[in-house]
Amino acid sequence: MTSDDRRAADDPWTPDDSTHAPSAPRRRGLFVTALVIFAIGVVFTIAAALTPFALDRDAPTILYLGAMLFTPAGFLLGLLYAILGSRPPKV
């Protein structure tokens, strides 16, 4: 350990460990919601792609509609989470 590794207790630039409050994740519910909705859309997409192989006929329309609804909605919610997460917290 060198002398640079040890800082004086009265150094104003040394952060005080006792003043830091544990930071809770912000908007975690929005992230989880976006992830779940996007995952549902991916499941619909995979089911629509595999149905013709499993049933030897076209996939039901509900699978295509579910994929077209849930996947972009989950992506947009994830994008909203990223945009809101880049803003500094209100003080």
mmCIF file with all atom_site columns, C-alpha atoms in Angstrom:
data_model
loop_
_atom_site.group_PDB
_atom_site.id
_atom_site.type_symbol
_atom_site.label_atom_id
_atom_site.label_alt_id
_atom_site.label_comp_id
_atom_site.label_asym_id
_atom_site.label_entity_id
_atom_site.label_seq_id
_atom_site.pdbx_PDB_ins_code
_atom_site.Cartn_x
_atom_site.Cartn_y
_atom_site.Cartn_z
_atom_site.occupancy
_atom_site.B_iso_or_equiv
_atom_site.pdbx_formal_charge
_atom_site.auth_seq_id
_atom_site.auth_comp_id
_atom_site.auth_asym_id
_atom_site.auth_atom_id
_atom_site.pdbx_PDB_model_num
ATOM 1  C CA . MET A 1 1  ? 0.000   0.000   0.000   1.00 0.00 ? 1  MET A CA 1
ATOM 2  C CA . THR A 1 2  ? 1.416   3.378   -0.931  1.00 0.00 ? 2  THR A CA 1
ATOM 3  C CA . SER A 1 3  ? 0.874   6.743   0.653   1.00 0.00 ? 3  SER A CA 1
ATOM 4  C CA . ASP A 1 4  ? -1.497  7.626   -2.198  1.00 0.00 ? 4  ASP A CA 1
ATOM 5  C CA . ASP A 1 5  ? -3.849  4.837   -1.149  1.00 0.00 ? 5  ASP A CA 1
ATOM 6  C CA . ARG A 1 6  ? -4.323  6.314   2.308   1.00 0.00 ? 6  ARG A CA 1
ATOM 7  C CA . ARG A 1 7  ? -6.219  9.553   2.476   1.00 0.00 ? 7  ARG A CA 1
ATOM 8  C CA . ALA A 1 8  ? -6.375  11.899  5.389   1.00 0.00 ? 8  ALA A CA 1
ATOM 9  C CA . ALA A 1 9  ? -9.633  11.938  7.321   1.00 0.00 ? 9  ALA A CA 1
ATOM 10 C CA . ASP A 1 10 ? -9.949  15.698  6.882   1.00 0.00 ? 10 ASP A CA 1
ATOM 11 C CA . ASP A 1 11 ? -9.633  15.511  3.079   1.00 0.00 ? 11 ASP A CA 1
ATOM 12 C CA . PRO A 1 12 ? -12.730 17.275  1.647   1.00 0.00 ? 12 PRO A CA 1
ATOM 13 C CA . TRP A 1 13 ? -12.557 15.219  -1.558  1.00 0.00 ? 13 TRP A CA 1
ATOM 14 C CA . THR A 1 14 ? -12.806 11.879  0.191   1.00 0.00 ? 14 THR A CA 1
ATOM 15 C CA . PRO A 1 15 ? -16.405 10.646  0.079   1.00 0.00 ? 15 PRO A CA 1
ATOM 16 C CA . ASP A 1 16 ? -18.007 9.913   3.386   1.00 0.00 ? 16 ASP A CA 1
ATOM 17 C CA . ASP A 1 17 ? -19.410 6.382   3.373   1.00 0.00 ? 17 ASP A CA 1
ATOM 18 C CA . SER A 1 18 ? -21.989 7.067   6.072   1.00 0.00 ? 18 SER A CA 1
ATOM 19 C CA . THR A 1 19 ? -23.862 9.757   4.100   1.00 0.00 ? 19 THR A CA 1
ATOM 20 C CA . HIS A 1 20 ? -24.714 7.559   1.107   1.00 0.00 ? 20 HIS A CA 1
ATOM 21 C CA . ALA A 1 21 ? -28.253 6.285   1.202   1.00 0.00 ? 21 ALA A CA 1
ATOM 22 C CA . PRO A 1 22 ? -28.848 3.036   -0.640  1.00 0.00 ? 22 PRO A CA 1
ATOM 23 C CA . SER A 1 23 ? -30.235 3.939   -4.026  1.00 0.00 ? 23 SER A CA 1
ATOM 24 C CA . ALA A 1 24 ? -33.322 1.976   -4.938  1.00 0.00 ? 24 ALA A CA 1
ATOM 25 C CA . PRO A 1 25 ? -33.879 1.232   -8.608  1.00 0.00 ? 25 PRO A CA 1
ATOM 26 C CA . ARG A 1 26 ? -36.242 3.739   -10.128 1.00 0.00 ? 26 ARG A CA 1
ATOM 27 C CA . ARG A 1 27 ? -39.114 2.722   -12.359 1.00 0.00 ? 27 ARG A CA 1
ATOM 28 C CA . ARG A 1 28 ? -38.357 -0.954  -11.931 1.00 0.00 ? 28 ARG A CA 1
ATOM 29 C CA . GLY A 1 29 ? -42.019 -1.767  -12.477 1.00 0.00 ? 29 GLY A CA 1
ATOM 30 C CA . LEU A 1 30 ? -41.911 -0.199  -15.928 1.00 0.00 ? 30 LEU A CA 1
ATOM 31 C CA . PHE A 1 31 ? -38.866 -2.276  -16.839 1.00 0.00 ? 31 PHE A CA 1
ATOM 32 C CA . VAL A 1 32 ? -40.430 -5.520  -15.637 1.00 0.00 ? 32 VAL A CA 1
ATOM 33 C CA . THR A 1 33 ? -43.685 -4.715  -17.458 1.00 0.00 ? 33 THR A CA 1
ATOM 34 C CA . ALA A 1 34 ? -41.818 -3.979  -20.682 1.00 0.00 ? 34 ALA A CA 1
ATOM 35 C CA . LEU A 1 35 ? -39.803 -7.166  -20.367 1.00 0.00 ? 35 LEU A CA 1
ATOM 36 C CA . VAL A 1 36 ? -42.861 -9.352  -19.718 1.00 0.00 ? 36 VAL A CA 1
ATOM 37 C CA . ILE A 1 37 ? -44.905 -7.835  -22.574 1.00 0.00 ? 37 ILE A CA 1
ATOM 38 C CA . PHE A 1 38 ? -41.978 -8.148  -24.980 1.00 0.00 ? 38 PHE A CA 1
ATOM 39 C CA . ALA A 1 39 ? -41.405 -11.768 -23.909 1.00 0.00 ? 39 ALA A CA 1
ATOM 40 C CA . ILE A 1 40 ? -45.081 -12.559 -24.532 1.00 0.00 ? 40 ILE A CA 1
ATOM 41 C CA . GLY A 1 41 ? -44.708 -11.077 -28.018 1.00 0.00 ? 41 GLY A CA 1
ATOM 42 C CA . VAL A 1 42 ? -41.640 -13.219 -28.665 1.00 0.00 ? 42 VAL A CA 1
ATOM 43 C CA . VAL A 1 43 ? -43.535 -16.327 -27.528 1.00 0.00 ? 43 VAL A CA 1
ATOM 44 C CA . PHE A 1 44 ? -46.383 -15.447 -29.924 1.00 0.00 ? 44 PHE A CA 1
ATOM 45 C CA . THR A 1 45 ? -43.848 -14.969 -32.725 1.00 0.00 ? 45 THR A CA 1
ATOM 46 C CA . ILE A 1 46 ? -42.152 -18.310 -32.093 1.00 0.00 ? 46 ILE A CA 1
ATOM 47 C CA . ALA A 1 47 ? -45.524 -20.060 -31.841 1.00 0.00 ? 47 ALA A CA 1
ATOM 48 C CA . ALA A 1 48 ? -46.663 -18.498 -35.137 1.00 0.00 ? 48 ALA A CA 1
ATOM 49 C CA . ALA A 1 49 ? -43.436 -19.608 -36.811 1.00 0.00 ? 49 ALA A CA 1
ATOM 50 C CA . LEU A 1 50 ? -43.544 -23.188 -35.479 1.00 0.00 ? 50 LEU A CA 1
ATOM 51 C CA . THR A 1 51 ? -47.282 -23.846 -35.894 1.00 0.00 ? 51 THR A CA 1
ATOM 52 C CA . PRO A 1 52 ? -47.100 -24.649 -39.637 1.00 0.00 ? 52 PRO A CA 1
ATOM 53 C CA . PHE A 1 53 ? -44.465 -27.315 -38.936 1.00 0.00 ? 53 PHE A CA 1
ATOM 54 C CA . ALA A 1 54 ? -46.381 -28.814 -36.020 1.00 0.00 ? 54 ALA A CA 1
ATOM 55 C CA . LEU A 1 55 ? -49.917 -28.741 -37.451 1.00 0.00 ? 55 LEU A CA 1
ATOM 56 C CA . ASP A 1 56 ? -49.235 -28.817 -41.212 1.00 0.00 ? 56 ASP A CA 1
ATOM 57 C CA . ARG A 1 57 ? -51.448 -25.779 -41.720 1.00 0.00 ? 57 ARG A CA 1
ATOM 58 C CA . ASP A 1 58 ? -51.228 -22.018 -41.339 1.00 0.00 ? 58 ASP A CA 1
ATOM 59 C CA . ALA A 1 59 ? -50.979 -20.498 -37.901 1.00 0.00 ? 59 ALA A CA 1
ATOM 60 C CA . PRO A 1 60 ? -54.154 -19.023 -36.418 1.00 0.00 ? 60 PRO A CA 1
ATOM 61 C CA . THR A 1 61 ? -54.590 -15.299 -36.893 1.00 0.00 ? 61 THR A CA 1
ATOM 62 C CA . ILE A 1 62 ? -54.549 -14.727 -33.135 1.00 0.00 ? 62 ILE A CA 1
ATOM 63 C CA . LEU A 1 63 ? -50.870 -15.711 -33.023 1.00 0.00 ? 63 LEU A CA 1
ATOM 64 C CA . TYR A 1 64 ? -49.978 -13.110 -35.644 1.00 0.00 ? 64 TYR A CA 1
ATOM 65 C CA . LEU A 1 65 ? -52.095 -10.464 -33.949 1.00 0.00 ? 65 LEU A CA 1
ATOM 66 C CA . GLY A 1 66 ? -50.553 -11.235 -30.567 1.00 0.00 ? 66 GLY A CA 1
ATOM 67 C CA . ALA A 1 67 ? -47.058 -10.989 -32.032 1.00 0.00 ? 67 ALA A CA 1
ATOM 68 C CA . MET A 1 68 ? -47.892 -7.695  -33.765 1.00 0.00 ? 68 MET A CA 1
ATOM 69 C CA . LEU A 1 69 ? -49.405 -6.245  -30.590 1.00 0.00 ? 69 LEU A CA 1
ATOM 70 C CA . PHE A 1 70 ? -47.185 -7.413  -27.734 1.00 0.00 ? 70 PHE A CA 1
ATOM 71 C CA . THR A 1 71 ? -43.716 -7.257  -29.288 1.00 0.00 ? 71 THR A CA 1
ATOM 72 C CA . PRO A 1 72 ? -43.771 -3.583  -30.374 1.00 0.00 ? 72 PRO A CA 1
ATOM 73 C CA . ALA A 1 73 ? -45.646 -2.533  -27.221 1.00 0.00 ? 73 ALA A CA 1
ATOM 74 C CA . GLY A 1 74 ? -42.988 -4.164  -25.030 1.00 0.00 ? 74 GLY A CA 1
ATOM 75 C CA . PHE A 1 75 ? -40.234 -2.596  -27.107 1.00 0.00 ? 75 PHE A CA 1
ATOM 76 C CA . LEU A 1 76 ? -41.782 0.867   -26.811 1.00 0.00 ? 76 LEU A CA 1
ATOM 77 C CA . LEU A 1 77 ? -42.196 0.474   -23.054 1.00 0.00 ? 77 LEU A CA 1
ATOM 78 C CA . GLY A 1 78 ? -38.551 -0.557  -22.824 1.00 0.00 ? 78 GLY A CA 1
ATOM 79 C CA . LEU A 1 79 ? -37.584 2.478   -24.866 1.00 0.00 ? 79 LEU A CA 1
ATOM 80 C CA . LEU A 1 80 ? -39.659 4.676   -22.560 1.00 0.00 ? 80 LEU A CA 1
ATOM 81 C CA . TYR A 1 81 ? -37.898 3.118   -19.556 1.00 0.00 ? 81 TYR A CA 1
ATOM 82 C CA . ALA A 1 82 ? -34.507 3.887   -21.107 1.00 0.00 ? 82 ALA A CA 1
ATOM 83 C CA . ILE A 1 83 ? -35.475 7.482   -21.879 1.00 0.00 ? 83 ILE A CA 1
ATOM 84 C CA . LEU A 1 84 ? -36.918 8.106   -18.422 1.00 0.00 ? 84 LEU A CA 1
ATOM 85 C CA . GLY A 1 85 ? -33.940 6.390   -16.789 1.00 0.00 ? 85 GLY A CA 1
ATOM 86 C CA . SER A 1 86 ? -31.482 8.718   -18.496 1.00 0.00 ? 86 SER A CA 1
ATOM 87 C CA . ARG A 1 87 ? -33.007 11.763  -16.813 1.00 0.00 ? 87 ARG A CA 1
ATOM 88 C CA . PRO A 1 88 ? -31.487 12.848  -13.506 1.00 0.00 ? 88 PRO A CA 1
ATOM 89 C CA . PRO A 1 89 ? -33.681 12.190  -10.468 1.00 0.00 ? 89 PRO A CA 1
ATOM 90 C CA . LYS A 1 90 ? -35.755 15.018  -9.062  1.00 0.00 ? 90 LYS A CA 1
ATOM 91 C CA . VAL A 1 91 ? -34.303 16.483  -5.894  1.00 0.00 ? 91 VAL A CA 1
#
